[in-house]
mmCIF file of C-alpha atoms in Angstrom:
data_model
loop_
_atom_site.group_PDB
_atom_site.id
_atom_site.type_symbol
_atom_site.label_atom_id
_atom_site.label_comp_id
_atom_site.label_asym_id
_atom_site.label_seq_id
_atom_site.Cartn_x
_atom_site.Cartn_y
_atom_site.Cartn_z
ATOM 1 C CA MET Y 1 -23.551 17.200 9.831
ATOM 2 C CA ALA Y 2 -23.914 15.339 6.533
ATOM 3 C CA ASN Y 3 -20.318 14.819 5.891
ATOM 4 C CA GLN Y 4 -18.990 13.599 9.069
ATOM 5 C CA PRO Y 5 -17.787 10.108 9.230
ATOM 6 C CA LYS Y 6 -19.861 7.575 11.082
ATOM 7 C CA ASN Y 7 -19.136 4.456 13.045
ATOM 8 C CA LEU Y 8 -15.340 4.449 12.546
ATOM 9 C CA GLY Y 9 -14.743 2.494 15.303
ATOM 10 C CA LEU Y 10 -17.102 -0.531 14.256
ATOM 11 C CA LEU Y 11 -15.034 -0.876 10.885
ATOM 12 C CA HIS Y 12 -12.567 -3.058 13.201
ATOM 13 C CA GLU Y 13 -12.633 -6.640 14.623
ATOM 14 C CA ASP Y 14 -12.345 -6.027 18.397
ATOM 15 C CA LYS Y 15 -9.062 -7.817 19.429
ATOM 16 C CA THR Y 16 -7.396 -8.121 16.089
ATOM 17 C CA GLY Y 17 -7.813 -4.506 14.423
ATOM 18 C CA LEU Y 18 -8.738 -5.807 10.984
ATOM 19 C CA LEU Y 19 -11.110 -4.303 8.939
ATOM 20 C CA LYS Y 20 -14.376 -6.145 8.838
ATOM 21 C CA HIS Y 21 -15.405 -4.226 5.389
ATOM 22 C CA ARG Y 22 -14.306 -1.373 3.661
ATOM 23 C CA GLU Y 23 -15.749 2.306 4.713
ATOM 24 C CA TRP Y 24 -18.846 3.578 2.768
ATOM 25 C CA ARG Y 25 -17.872 7.076 1.612
ATOM 26 C CA GLY Y 26 -20.822 7.804 -0.983
ATOM 27 C CA LEU Y 27 -20.199 6.322 -4.146
ATOM 28 C CA LYS Y 28 -17.968 8.738 -5.705
ATOM 29 C CA ASP Y 29 -15.627 8.868 -3.003
ATOM 30 C CA THR Y 30 -15.842 5.025 -2.597
ATOM 31 C CA MET Y 31 -15.035 4.241 -5.939
ATOM 32 C CA TYR Y 32 -12.237 6.649 -5.798
ATOM 33 C CA ASP Y 33 -10.836 4.926 -2.661
ATOM 34 C CA TYR Y 34 -11.091 1.678 -4.592
ATOM 35 C CA TYR Y 35 -9.381 2.707 -7.766
ATOM 36 C CA ARG Y 36 -6.465 4.038 -5.570
ATOM 37 C CA TRP Y 37 -6.376 1.022 -3.378
ATOM 38 C CA LEU Y 38 -5.905 -1.166 -6.748
ATOM 39 C CA ILE Y 39 -3.430 1.343 -8.271
ATOM 40 C CA THR Y 40 -1.573 0.641 -5.054
ATOM 41 C CA TRP Y 41 -1.794 -3.218 -5.559
ATOM 42 C CA LYS Y 42 -0.589 -2.497 -9.178
ATOM 43 C CA ASP Y 43 2.491 -0.692 -8.340
ATOM 44 C CA MET Y 44 3.386 -3.447 -5.566
ATOM 45 C CA ILE Y 45 2.553 -6.267 -8.280
ATOM 46 C CA VAL Y 46 4.861 -4.576 -10.804
ATOM 47 C CA MET Y 47 7.514 -4.450 -8.428
ATOM 48 C CA VAL Y 48 7.481 -8.058 -8.192
ATOM 49 C CA LEU Y 49 6.980 -8.754 -11.618
ATOM 50 C CA LYS Y 50 9.887 -6.976 -12.630
ATOM 51 C CA ALA Y 51 12.446 -9.247 -10.601
ATOM 52 C CA PRO Y 52 10.188 -12.136 -8.882
ATOM 53 C CA VAL Y 53 13.426 -14.122 -7.868
ATOM 54 C CA SER Y 54 15.206 -11.393 -6.258
ATOM 55 C CA THR Y 55 12.006 -10.095 -4.703
ATOM 56 C CA ILE Y 56 11.327 -13.605 -3.003
ATOM 57 C CA LYS Y 57 14.821 -13.836 -1.869
ATOM 58 C CA GLY Y 58 14.352 -10.529 -0.305
ATOM 59 C CA LEU Y 59 11.087 -11.361 1.401
ATOM 60 C CA TRP Y 60 13.315 -14.449 2.932
ATOM 61 C CA ASN Y 61 16.474 -12.682 3.817
ATOM 62 C CA TYR Y 62 15.461 -9.307 4.807
ATOM 63 C CA ARG Y 63 12.931 -9.104 7.635
ATOM 64 C CA TRP Y 64 11.611 -5.538 6.927
ATOM 65 C CA MET Y 65 10.524 -6.478 3.532
ATOM 66 C CA ALA Y 66 7.394 -8.199 4.965
ATOM 67 C CA SER Y 67 6.133 -4.966 6.552
ATOM 68 C CA TYR Y 68 5.924 -3.343 3.020
ATOM 69 C CA LEU Y 69 3.035 -6.175 2.270
ATOM 70 C CA ALA Y 70 0.664 -4.114 4.410
ATOM 71 C CA ALA Y 71 1.068 -1.115 2.869
ATOM 72 C CA PRO Y 72 -2.637 -0.989 1.251
ATOM 73 C CA ALA Y 73 -3.942 -1.549 4.917
ATOM 74 C CA TRP Y 74 -1.471 1.258 6.404
ATOM 75 C CA ILE Y 75 -2.874 3.751 3.691
ATOM 76 C CA ASP Y 76 -6.514 2.332 4.516
ATOM 77 C CA ARG Y 77 -5.829 3.305 7.964
ATOM 78 C CA HIS Y 78 -4.529 6.766 7.463
ATOM 79 C CA THR Y 79 -7.525 7.748 4.776
ATOM 80 C CA GLU Y 80 -10.191 6.350 7.251
ATOM 81 C CA GLY Y 81 -12.879 9.098 7.721
ATOM 82 C CA THR Y 82 -11.645 11.352 4.858
ATOM 83 C CA ARG Y 83 -14.041 12.265 2.025
ATOM 84 C CA GLY Y 84 -14.036 14.765 -1.255
ATOM 85 C CA THR Y 85 -10.885 16.770 -1.784
ATOM 86 C CA HIS Y 86 -9.017 15.300 1.423
ATOM 87 C CA LEU Y 87 -9.322 11.704 0.254
ATOM 88 C CA ARG Y 88 -7.802 12.688 -3.084
ATOM 89 C CA ILE Y 89 -5.063 14.701 -1.902
ATOM 90 C CA ALA Y 90 -4.099 11.692 0.479
ATOM 91 C CA HIS Y 91 -4.036 9.009 -2.139
ATOM 92 C CA LEU Y 92 -2.077 10.955 -4.421
ATOM 93 C CA HIS Y 93 0.531 11.429 -1.734
ATOM 94 C CA PHE Y 94 0.373 7.860 -0.444
ATOM 95 C CA ASN Y 95 0.495 6.591 -3.908
ATOM 96 C CA ALA Y 96 3.499 8.799 -4.786
ATOM 97 C CA MET Y 97 5.502 7.472 -1.717
ATOM 98 C CA ILE Y 98 4.273 3.619 -2.570
ATOM 99 C CA LYS Y 99 5.332 4.193 -6.259
ATOM 100 C CA HIS Y 100 8.633 5.472 -5.182
ATOM 101 C CA THR Y 101 9.436 3.185 -2.615
ATOM 102 C CA CYS Y 102 8.600 0.128 -4.661
ATOM 103 C CA ASN Y 103 11.005 1.466 -7.297
ATOM 104 C CA MET Y 104 13.913 1.659 -4.544
ATOM 105 C CA ILE Y 105 13.433 -1.602 -3.259
ATOM 106 C CA HIS Y 106 13.440 -3.049 -6.780
ATOM 107 C CA MET Y 107 16.659 -1.471 -7.338
ATOM 108 C CA LEU Y 108 18.003 -2.491 -3.853
ATOM 109 C CA PHE Y 109 17.160 -5.884 -4.944
ATOM 110 C CA LYS Y 110 18.124 -5.788 -8.485
ATOM 111 C CA HIS Y 111 21.962 -4.781 -7.363
ATOM 112 C CA ASP Y 112 22.052 -6.663 -4.110
ATOM 113 C CA LYS Y 113 25.520 -8.419 -3.938
ATOM 114 C CA HIS Y 114 23.810 -11.444 -1.872
ATOM 115 C CA PHE Y 115 21.400 -12.126 -4.995
ATOM 116 C CA HIS Y 116 23.879 -10.908 -7.757
ATOM 117 C CA PRO Y 117 27.464 -11.202 -6.819
ATOM 118 C CA ASN Y 118 28.852 -10.138 -10.246
ATOM 119 C CA ASP Y 119 27.008 -7.161 -10.373
ATOM 120 C CA LYS Y 120 28.823 -3.853 -10.956
ATOM 121 C CA PHE Y 121 26.254 -1.307 -9.907
#
């Protein structure tokens, strides 16, 4: 079958599990995957730029915040081997979750009593 993913286990380093290179899915699907990967990073960068000081304080004060920096790798792992319509649907859902999560984290840090004691939200 031509559309079946090949060599998925060979994309990762043996002991670390890190990606050696991006998966080739054909020109159209690879470009779409890369485009959506950039959108994920854009949403995360916009969140940081809205309140950079609060975000940096959040990274230092809340251990769970660092796990959100791995969101693009998490999406890559969950879309591995998908092509066509499945790839597009998966990315639309994941990007909706990332965008909402970034907005929620921004609101949490913007009104955090540790960082802004006089906030009346």
